[in-house]
C-alpha cells in the first residue's frame, strides 16, 4: 500500500461528530497558507462537485435510509470522485491537501460500527482508492462533551448524529484503535480545552511528523 499519490503532503482530520475537527482543519490550513504554502482544504463526504451530490444522499434523511453495504458503496463512490478530481491533481502540483475526513471515517463508521464489514471496507479501499493520507490527526473527545458542545444542527445533515450516544462511543473506540494499529500515520490529539490549545497540540504533532 502506498500512502500519498503525488509530491504534495496529504493530511486528514478525523473524529466523532462534534469533536471540533472541522474548525481545526480550517485553522491548520490557514496557518500553512499564511506561510505561503499552496493548501487545498477539502472535506468528505464531498470535496468535488459529483461527491457533493452524493453527500446529500448520505447525510440527509432517516438513519435507516441505506443498508450498511449500500452506504459503504456510496461513500466509496464519493471518495473516488474526490480523489480523481480534487486530491490527486492538487498533490501532483505539490500542494498540501488537508481533508476533513477520509478513508478512516469509513473504516470506523462503516467498518466497525455497522455489522462486520471491516474486511469489505479494506478490500474496497484497496480496489478503488489505494491511497492513505501521510498524516491523520484524530481529534479525541468524550462523546458526552462533544454533544454538549454542539447545539443541535439546523442544516438537516444530522442523519449520523441520530444514531445516539452509544454509537458515538463505539466510534471513539474505533478511532482510538486506529491510532494503535497505525501509530506512525494516525496520531491522537487531545480534543479537550480551548480551540487555541487544541491547535497548539496539532502544530506540535505536525512538526513531529517531519512532513
Ligand atoms: P461530516 O460532514 O464530517 O459531519 P460532521 O461535521 O458532523 O462530523 O460527515 C458527515 C457524516 O458522515 C458524519 O457523521 C460521518 C459520516 N461518514 C461516514 O459514516 N463514513 C465516511 O466514510 C465519511 C467520510 C463520513
Coordinates of C-alpha atoms and ligand atoms in Angstrom, one line a residue:
X1 CA 0.0 0.0 0.0
X2 CA 1.4 3.4 -1.0
X3 CA 0.4 6.4 1.0
X4 CA 0.4 9.7 -0.9
X5 CA -0.1 9.8 -4.7
X6 CA 2.0 12.8 -5.6
X7 CA 4.7 15.1 -4.3
X8 CA 2.4 17.2 -2.0
X9 CA 1.6 16.4 1.6
X10 CA -1.7 14.7 2.3
X11 CA -3.3 15.3 5.8
X12 CA -6.6 14.2 7.1
X13 CA -8.6 15.1 10.2
X14 CA -10.8 12.5 11.9
X15 CA -13.0 12.3 14.9
X16 CA -16.5 11.8 16.2
X17 CA -19.3 14.2 15.4
X18 CA -18.8 17.4 17.3
X19 CA -15.1 16.7 18.0
X20 CA -14.1 20.1 16.6
X21 CA -12.1 18.6 13.7
X22 CA -13.6 20.9 11.1
X23 CA -12.5 24.0 13.0
X24 CA -9.0 22.6 13.4
X25 CA -8.7 21.5 9.8
X26 CA -9.5 25.1 8.8
X27 CA -7.0 26.5 11.3
X28 CA -4.2 24.3 10.1
X29 CA -5.0 25.3 6.5
X30 CA -4.9 29.0 7.4
X31 CA -1.7 28.6 9.4
X32 CA 0.1 26.9 6.4
X33 CA -1.4 29.3 3.9
X34 CA -0.1 32.2 5.9
X35 CA 3.4 30.7 5.4
X36 CA 2.9 31.0 1.6
X37 CA 2.2 27.2 1.2
X38 CA -0.3 26.1 -1.5
X39 CA -3.0 24.5 0.6
X40 CA -6.2 22.8 -0.6
X41 CA -8.8 22.4 2.2
X42 CA -11.4 19.9 1.4
X43 CA -13.9 17.6 3.1
X44 CA -15.7 14.3 2.9
X45 CA -18.3 13.2 2.0
X46 CA -17.9 15.7 -0.8
X47 CA -14.9 17.7 -1.9
X48 CA -15.7 17.6 -5.6
X49 CA -19.0 18.6 -7.5
X50 CA -20.0 14.9 -8.0
X51 CA -19.1 13.9 -4.5
X52 CA -21.1 16.8 -3.0
X53 CA -24.2 15.4 -4.8
X54 CA -23.6 12.0 -3.3
X55 CA -23.1 13.7 0.1
X56 CA -26.7 14.9 0.2
X57 CA -27.8 11.2 -0.3
X58 CA -25.7 10.2 2.6
X59 CA -26.1 12.8 5.3
X60 CA -29.8 13.7 4.9
X61 CA -32.9 11.6 5.7
X62 CA -33.7 8.8 8.1
X63 CA -30.9 6.8 9.8
X64 CA -32.1 3.6 8.2
X65 CA -32.3 5.1 4.7
X66 CA -29.4 2.8 3.5
X67 CA -28.1 -0.6 4.4
X68 CA -24.5 -0.6 5.7
X69 CA -23.4 -2.1 2.4
X70 CA -25.1 0.5 0.2
X71 CA -23.8 3.2 2.4
X72 CA -20.2 1.9 2.0
X73 CA -20.6 1.9 -1.8
X74 CA -21.9 5.5 -1.8
X75 CA -19.0 6.7 0.4
X76 CA -16.5 4.9 -1.8
X77 CA -18.0 6.3 -5.0
X78 CA -17.9 9.8 -3.5
X79 CA -14.3 9.3 -2.3
X80 CA -13.1 8.0 -5.7
X81 CA -14.5 11.2 -7.4
X82 CA -12.9 13.4 -4.7
X83 CA -9.6 11.7 -5.3
X84 CA -9.7 11.9 -9.1
X85 CA -11.0 15.5 -9.3
X86 CA -9.6 17.3 -6.3
X87 CA -6.9 15.4 -4.3
X88 CA -4.7 13.8 -7.0
X89 CA -4.4 17.0 -9.1
X90 CA -3.6 19.1 -6.0
X91 CA -0.9 16.6 -4.8
X92 CA 0.5 16.3 -8.3
X93 CA 1.2 20.1 -8.4
X94 CA 2.8 19.9 -5.0
X95 CA 0.0 21.4 -2.9
X96 CA -0.7 20.3 0.7
X97 CA -4.1 18.7 0.9
X98 CA -6.0 18.9 4.2
X99 CA -9.2 16.9 4.2
X100 CA -11.9 16.9 6.9
X101 CA -12.4 13.1 7.0
X102 CA -11.1 10.5 4.6
X103 CA -10.8 6.7 4.5
X104 CA -10.5 6.2 8.3
X105 CA -14.0 7.5 8.7
X106 CA -15.3 4.7 6.5
X107 CA -13.2 2.1 8.5
X108 CA -14.7 3.4 11.7
X109 CA -18.3 4.3 10.8
X110 CA -19.0 1.6 8.3
X111 CA -16.3 -1.0 9.2
X112 CA -16.6 -1.3 13.0
X113 CA -20.0 0.1 14.0
X114 CA -22.5 -1.3 11.5
X115 CA -22.1 -5.0 11.1
X116 CA -18.9 -6.9 10.4
X117 CA -17.9 -5.0 7.3
X118 CA -14.3 -4.3 8.2
X119 CA -12.7 -6.7 5.7
X120 CA -15.0 -5.5 2.9
X121 CA -14.1 -1.9 3.8
X122 CA -10.4 -2.7 3.5
X123 CA -10.9 -4.6 0.2
X124 CA -12.9 -1.9 -1.4
X125 CA -10.3 0.7 -0.3
X126 CA -7.5 -1.3 -1.9
X127 CA -9.6 -1.8 -5.0
X128 CA -10.9 1.7 -5.6
X129 CA -8.9 4.2 -3.5
X130 CA -5.5 2.7 -2.8
X131 CA -4.2 5.9 -1.1
X132 CA -4.0 6.9 2.5
X133 CA -3.0 10.2 4.0
X134 CA 0.6 10.8 5.0
X135 CA -0.7 12.0 8.4
X136 CA -4.0 11.6 10.1
X137 CA -5.0 13.6 13.2
X138 CA -7.7 12.1 15.3
X139 CA -9.3 14.8 17.5
X140 CA -10.3 12.7 20.5
X141 CA -13.1 13.9 22.8
X142 CA -15.6 12.2 25.1
X143 CA -18.9 11.9 23.2
X144 CA -20.9 13.4 26.1
X145 CA -18.7 16.5 25.9
X146 CA -18.9 16.6 22.1
X147 CA -22.7 16.5 22.3
X148 CA -22.8 19.3 24.9
X149 CA -20.6 21.4 22.7
X150 CA -22.7 21.3 19.6
X151 CA -26.2 22.7 19.7
X152 CA -28.5 20.7 17.5
X153 CA -27.7 21.2 13.8
X154 CA -30.2 23.2 11.8
X155 CA -29.0 22.1 8.4
X156 CA -30.7 18.7 8.1
X157 CA -27.4 17.0 7.9
X158 CA -27.9 15.0 11.1
X159 CA -28.5 11.5 9.9
X160 CA -25.4 10.2 11.7
X161 CA -25.9 12.2 14.9
X162 CA -29.2 10.5 15.2
X163 CA -27.6 7.1 15.9
X164 CA -27.1 8.3 19.5
X165 CA -24.5 8.3 22.3
X166 CA -23.8 4.6 22.3
X167 CA -22.9 4.8 18.6
X168 CA -20.6 7.8 19.3
X169 CA -18.8 5.9 22.0
X170 CA -18.2 3.0 19.6
X171 CA -16.9 5.5 17.0
X172 CA -14.5 6.9 19.6
X173 CA -13.1 3.5 20.4
X174 CA -12.8 2.8 16.7
X175 CA -10.7 5.9 16.1
X176 CA -8.5 5.2 19.1
X177 CA -7.9 1.6 17.8
X178 CA -6.6 3.1 14.6
X179 CA -4.0 5.2 16.5
X180 CA -2.8 1.9 17.9
X181 CA -2.9 0.0 14.7
X182 CA -1.1 2.6 12.6
X183 CA 0.8 4.7 15.2
X184 CA 3.2 6.4 12.6
X185 CA 0.4 7.7 10.4
X186 CA -2.5 8.1 12.8
X187 CA -2.0 10.5 15.8
X188 CA -4.4 11.1 18.7
X189 CA -4.9 14.7 19.6
X190 CA -6.5 15.6 22.9
X191 CA -9.6 17.4 21.9
X192 CA -10.4 19.0 25.3
X193 CA -9.7 22.6 26.1
X194 CA -9.9 25.7 24.0
X195 CA -9.6 25.8 20.2
X196 CA -6.2 27.5 20.7
X197 CA -4.9 24.8 23.0
X198 CA -6.0 22.1 20.6
X199 CA -4.5 24.0 17.6
X200 CA -1.1 24.1 19.5
X201 CA -1.2 20.3 20.0
X202 CA -1.9 19.9 16.3
X203 CA 1.0 22.0 15.3
X204 CA 3.3 20.1 17.7
X205 CA 2.2 16.8 16.1
X206 CA 2.6 18.2 12.6
X207 CA 6.1 19.3 13.4
X208 CA 7.0 16.0 14.9
X209 CA 5.7 14.1 11.9
X210 CA 8.5 15.6 9.8
X211 CA 6.2 16.3 6.9
Ligands
LIG1 P1 -19.2 15.4 8.3 O1 -19.6 16.4 7.3 O2 -17.8 15.3 8.7 O3 -20.1 15.7 9.6 P2 -19.6 16.4 11.0 O4 -19.1 17.7 10.6 O5 -20.9 16.3 11.8 O6 -18.6 15.5 11.5 O7 -19.6 13.9 7.9 C1 -21.0 13.6 7.8 C2 -21.2 12.2 8.4 O8 -20.8 11.2 7.5 C3 -20.5 12.1 9.7 O9 -21.5 11.7 10.7 C4 -19.6 10.9 9.5 C5 -20.2 10.2 8.3 N1 -19.2 9.5 7.5 C6 -19.2 8.1 7.4 O10 -20.0 7.4 8.0 N2 -18.3 7.4 6.6 C7 -17.4 8.1 5.8 O11 -16.6 7.5 5.1 C8 -17.4 9.6 5.9 C9 -16.4 10.3 5.1 C10 -18.3 10.2 6.8

